[in-house]
């Protein structure tokens, strides 16, 4: 599809199926044959710049959507941009929610590079919307972690962390692309409004991703600390219980033997004496552990809002 935006800055947009039209356009632009070959052979991030005395352009491909759970599920488009026009191949326009506003902004721009920056700005805006959604999800997982710490919560944390890593991996090539545009066109675009807007928008998105990534790492460390503490408390509780009931098990095993000659069996008050001995020894061990401070807080009730 051809978008006549202005005298300078025409946008030529094609689908992957428009091979004849793409080839026709490629034959009429500098290094177009090389770009056409790159379209047919590469579906990954790719970036090349051409700096000559009479012609400047930036071309390549950009992954703008990636499923964090499925490595092979992604969306990529190819681009070729110069001062007079810019071309995109494979960009799904339905993914751009503010397409009409974007085209209206392009009407007032001066050249193809500025228009391409407007397109990149709209793509970056999609990341910012997702980051806002992620912020809500992060607050929910923190609240759930405080109420209940289990394997499912840890799995959620790792899935959110994977989403952040995926977002960052998509923003890095966009940051590189903006730097390449600056390197190629220098003052012709550096001082323009749209270039600075998209540069700052990408920077803002990267800052937010890095911030939430650090927050997620902190959350993982907190989860590990909580799990470690609770595991230690469980082992401590089991150890204390086992120690306290050692007299019961030891004396029970001793007097549960079936030897023929066992003097205690003939004692008149043997049963009562054994009960008293077991009770006294059990209480003695309990107070000894408590006196030494080895019981800790295992006998105290956990507060409702406490993480531990």
mmCIF file of N, CA and C in Angstrom, residues 56-106:
data_model
loop_
_atom_site.group_PDB
_atom_site.id
_atom_site.type_symbol
_atom_site.label_atom_id
_atom_site.label_comp_id
_atom_site.label_asym_id
_atom_site.label_seq_id
_atom_site.Cartn_x
_atom_site.Cartn_y
_atom_site.Cartn_z
ATOM 1 N N UNK A 56 22.318 8.680 1.310
ATOM 2 C CA UNK A 56 22.346 8.099 2.639
ATOM 3 C C UNK A 56 21.072 7.284 2.856
ATOM 4 N N UNK A 57 21.214 6.105 3.461
ATOM 5 C CA UNK A 57 20.024 5.346 3.823
ATOM 6 C C UNK A 57 20.348 4.341 4.924
ATOM 7 N N UNK A 58 19.303 3.911 5.611
ATOM 8 C CA UNK A 58 19.392 2.876 6.646
ATOM 9 C C UNK A 58 18.403 1.784 6.270
ATOM 10 N N UNK A 59 18.824 0.543 6.320
ATOM 11 C CA UNK A 59 17.938 -0.571 5.971
ATOM 12 C C UNK A 59 18.180 -1.747 6.911
ATOM 13 N N UNK A 60 17.226 -2.654 6.906
ATOM 14 C CA UNK A 60 17.379 -3.843 7.741
ATOM 15 C C UNK A 60 16.038 -4.452 8.088
ATOM 16 N N UNK A 61 16.001 -5.190 9.179
ATOM 17 C CA UNK A 61 14.763 -5.820 9.658
ATOM 18 C C UNK A 61 14.714 -5.699 11.171
ATOM 19 N N UNK A 62 13.491 -5.698 11.695
ATOM 20 C CA UNK A 62 13.303 -5.461 13.125
ATOM 21 C C UNK A 62 12.198 -6.370 13.658
ATOM 22 N N UNK A 63 12.500 -7.119 14.700
ATOM 23 C CA UNK A 63 11.481 -7.916 15.392
ATOM 24 C C UNK A 63 10.770 -6.982 16.371
ATOM 25 N N UNK A 64 9.458 -6.830 16.188
ATOM 26 C CA UNK A 64 8.711 -5.896 17.031
ATOM 27 C C UNK A 64 7.718 -6.593 17.955
ATOM 28 N N UNK A 65 7.625 -7.901 17.842
ATOM 29 C CA UNK A 65 6.773 -8.676 18.763
ATOM 30 C C UNK A 65 7.389 -10.051 18.944
ATOM 31 N N UNK A 66 7.417 -10.527 20.209
ATOM 32 C CA UNK A 66 7.995 -11.829 20.516
ATOM 33 C C UNK A 66 7.208 -12.476 21.652
ATOM 34 N N UNK A 67 6.773 -13.712 21.449
ATOM 35 C CA UNK A 67 6.116 -14.473 22.513
ATOM 36 C C UNK A 67 7.181 -14.939 23.488
ATOM 37 N N UNK A 68 7.061 -14.519 24.756
ATOM 38 C CA UNK A 68 8.088 -14.842 25.755
ATOM 39 C C UNK A 68 8.148 -16.326 26.072
ATOM 40 N N UNK A 69 7.067 -17.069 25.771
ATOM 41 C CA UNK A 69 7.026 -18.498 26.071
ATOM 42 C C UNK A 69 7.409 -19.365 24.873
ATOM 43 N N UNK A 70 7.294 -18.789 23.659
ATOM 44 C CA UNK A 70 7.590 -19.561 22.452
ATOM 45 C C UNK A 70 8.610 -18.805 21.612
ATOM 46 N N UNK A 71 9.788 -19.343 21.518
ATOM 47 C CA UNK A 71 10.897 -18.658 20.864
ATOM 48 C C UNK A 71 10.635 -18.399 19.387
ATOM 49 N N UNK A 72 9.950 -19.311 18.718
ATOM 50 C CA UNK A 72 9.738 -19.199 17.272
ATOM 51 C C UNK A 72 8.477 -18.414 16.906
ATOM 52 N N UNK A 73 7.778 -17.877 17.884
ATOM 53 C CA UNK A 73 6.567 -17.103 17.614
ATOM 54 C C UNK A 73 6.887 -15.616 17.754
ATOM 55 N N UNK A 74 7.151 -14.977 16.638
ATOM 56 C CA UNK A 74 7.518 -13.570 16.649
ATOM 57 C C UNK A 74 7.050 -12.903 15.348
ATOM 58 N N UNK A 75 7.088 -11.553 15.335
ATOM 59 C CA UNK A 75 6.715 -10.776 14.159
ATOM 60 C C UNK A 75 7.891 -9.884 13.784
ATOM 61 N N UNK A 76 8.181 -9.827 12.502
ATOM 62 C CA UNK A 76 9.315 -9.046 12.022
ATOM 63 C C UNK A 76 8.895 -8.256 10.788
ATOM 64 N N UNK A 77 9.451 -7.072 10.618
ATOM 65 C CA UNK A 77 9.233 -6.321 9.384
ATOM 66 C C UNK A 77 10.567 -5.779 8.881
ATOM 67 N N UNK A 78 10.639 -5.591 7.580
ATOM 68 C CA UNK A 78 11.851 -5.060 6.941
ATOM 69 C C UNK A 78 11.627 -3.598 6.584
ATOM 70 N N UNK A 79 12.695 -2.839 6.568
ATOM 71 C CA UNK A 79 12.560 -1.401 6.323
ATOM 72 C C UNK A 79 13.717 -0.887 5.481
ATOM 73 N N UNK A 80 13.440 0.200 4.814
ATOM 74 C CA UNK A 80 14.434 0.927 4.037
ATOM 75 C C UNK A 80 14.043 2.392 4.144
ATOM 76 N N UNK A 81 14.902 3.210 4.716
ATOM 77 C CA UNK A 81 14.542 4.607 4.925
ATOM 78 C C UNK A 81 15.649 5.545 4.454
ATOM 79 N N UNK A 82 15.214 6.630 3.825
ATOM 80 C CA UNK A 82 16.122 7.690 3.394
ATOM 81 C C UNK A 82 15.374 9.020 3.529
ATOM 82 N N UNK A 83 15.967 10.102 3.075
ATOM 83 C CA UNK A 83 15.336 11.411 3.260
ATOM 84 C C UNK A 83 14.062 11.564 2.424
ATOM 85 N N UNK A 84 14.017 10.944 1.250
ATOM 86 C CA UNK A 84 12.890 11.154 0.340
ATOM 87 C C UNK A 84 11.682 10.276 0.660
ATOM 88 N N UNK A 85 11.903 9.079 1.220
ATOM 89 C CA UNK A 85 10.805 8.142 1.460
ATOM 90 C C UNK A 85 11.287 7.062 2.430
ATOM 91 N N UNK A 86 10.357 6.222 2.841
ATOM 92 C CA UNK A 86 10.747 5.013 3.548
ATOM 93 C C UNK A 86 9.801 3.880 3.191
ATOM 94 N N UNK A 87 10.329 2.652 3.265
ATOM 95 C CA UNK A 87 9.595 1.454 2.848
ATOM 96 C C UNK A 87 9.547 0.473 4.017
ATOM 97 N N UNK A 88 8.404 -0.161 4.174
ATOM 98 C CA UNK A 88 8.286 -1.253 5.155
ATOM 99 C C UNK A 88 7.671 -2.459 4.467
ATOM 100 N N UNK A 89 8.127 -3.632 4.871
ATOM 101 C CA UNK A 89 7.612 -4.891 4.331
ATOM 102 C C UNK A 89 7.258 -5.808 5.497
ATOM 103 N N UNK A 90 6.000 -6.242 5.554
ATOM 104 C CA UNK A 90 5.596 -7.223 6.556
ATOM 105 C C UNK A 90 5.095 -6.646 7.858
ATOM 106 N N UNK A 91 4.975 -5.338 7.947
ATOM 107 C CA UNK A 91 4.474 -4.726 9.181
ATOM 108 C C UNK A 91 2.955 -4.865 9.228
ATOM 109 N N UNK A 92 2.436 -5.461 10.281
ATOM 110 C CA UNK A 92 1.000 -5.638 10.441
ATOM 111 C C UNK A 92 0.401 -4.373 11.035
ATOM 112 N N UNK A 93 -0.325 -3.644 10.234
ATOM 113 C CA UNK A 93 -0.853 -2.350 10.643
ATOM 114 C C UNK A 93 -1.907 -2.469 11.744
ATOM 115 N N UNK A 94 -2.539 -3.627 11.857
ATOM 116 C CA UNK A 94 -3.544 -3.818 12.913
ATOM 117 C C UNK A 94 -2.918 -3.756 14.305
ATOM 118 N N UNK A 95 -1.605 -3.981 14.392
ATOM 119 C CA UNK A 95 -0.921 -3.918 15.686
ATOM 120 C C UNK A 95 -0.729 -2.484 16.160
ATOM 121 N N UNK A 96 -0.916 -1.525 15.259
ATOM 122 C CA UNK A 96 -0.752 -0.120 15.612
ATOM 123 C C UNK A 96 -2.131 0.466 15.904
ATOM 124 N N UNK A 97 -2.460 0.636 17.165
ATOM 125 C CA UNK A 97 -3.798 1.051 17.572
ATOM 126 C C UNK A 97 -4.119 2.486 17.182
ATOM 127 N N UNK A 98 -3.102 3.348 17.122
ATOM 128 C CA UNK A 98 -3.336 4.756 16.788
ATOM 129 C C UNK A 98 -2.798 5.070 15.392
ATOM 130 N N UNK A 99 -3.163 4.238 14.454
ATOM 131 C CA UNK A 99 -2.673 4.371 13.079
ATOM 132 C C UNK A 99 -3.068 5.715 12.467
ATOM 133 N N UNK A 100 -4.323 6.119 12.607
ATOM 134 C CA UNK A 100 -4.794 7.371 11.991
ATOM 135 C C UNK A 100 -4.083 8.595 12.564
ATOM 136 N N UNK A 101 -3.916 8.617 13.884
ATOM 137 C CA UNK A 101 -3.190 9.728 14.503
ATOM 138 C C UNK A 101 -1.740 9.759 14.035
ATOM 139 N N UNK A 102 -1.161 8.565 13.882
ATOM 140 C CA UNK A 102 0.219 8.474 13.420
ATOM 141 C C UNK A 102 0.347 9.046 12.005
ATOM 142 N N UNK A 103 -0.575 8.677 11.119
ATOM 143 C CA UNK A 103 -0.538 9.193 9.748
ATOM 144 C C UNK A 103 -0.745 10.707 9.716
ATOM 145 N N UNK A 104 -1.580 11.212 10.609
ATOM 146 C CA UNK A 104 -1.808 12.663 10.679
ATOM 147 C C UNK A 104 -0.525 13.383 11.099
ATOM 148 N N UNK A 105 0.196 12.816 12.023
ATOM 149 C CA UNK A 105 1.484 13.411 12.436
ATOM 150 C C UNK A 105 2.476 13.402 11.291
ATOM 151 N N UNK A 106 2.445 12.337 10.497
ATOM 152 C CA UNK A 106 3.382 12.236 9.376
ATOM 153 C C UNK A 106 3.128 13.308 8.321
#
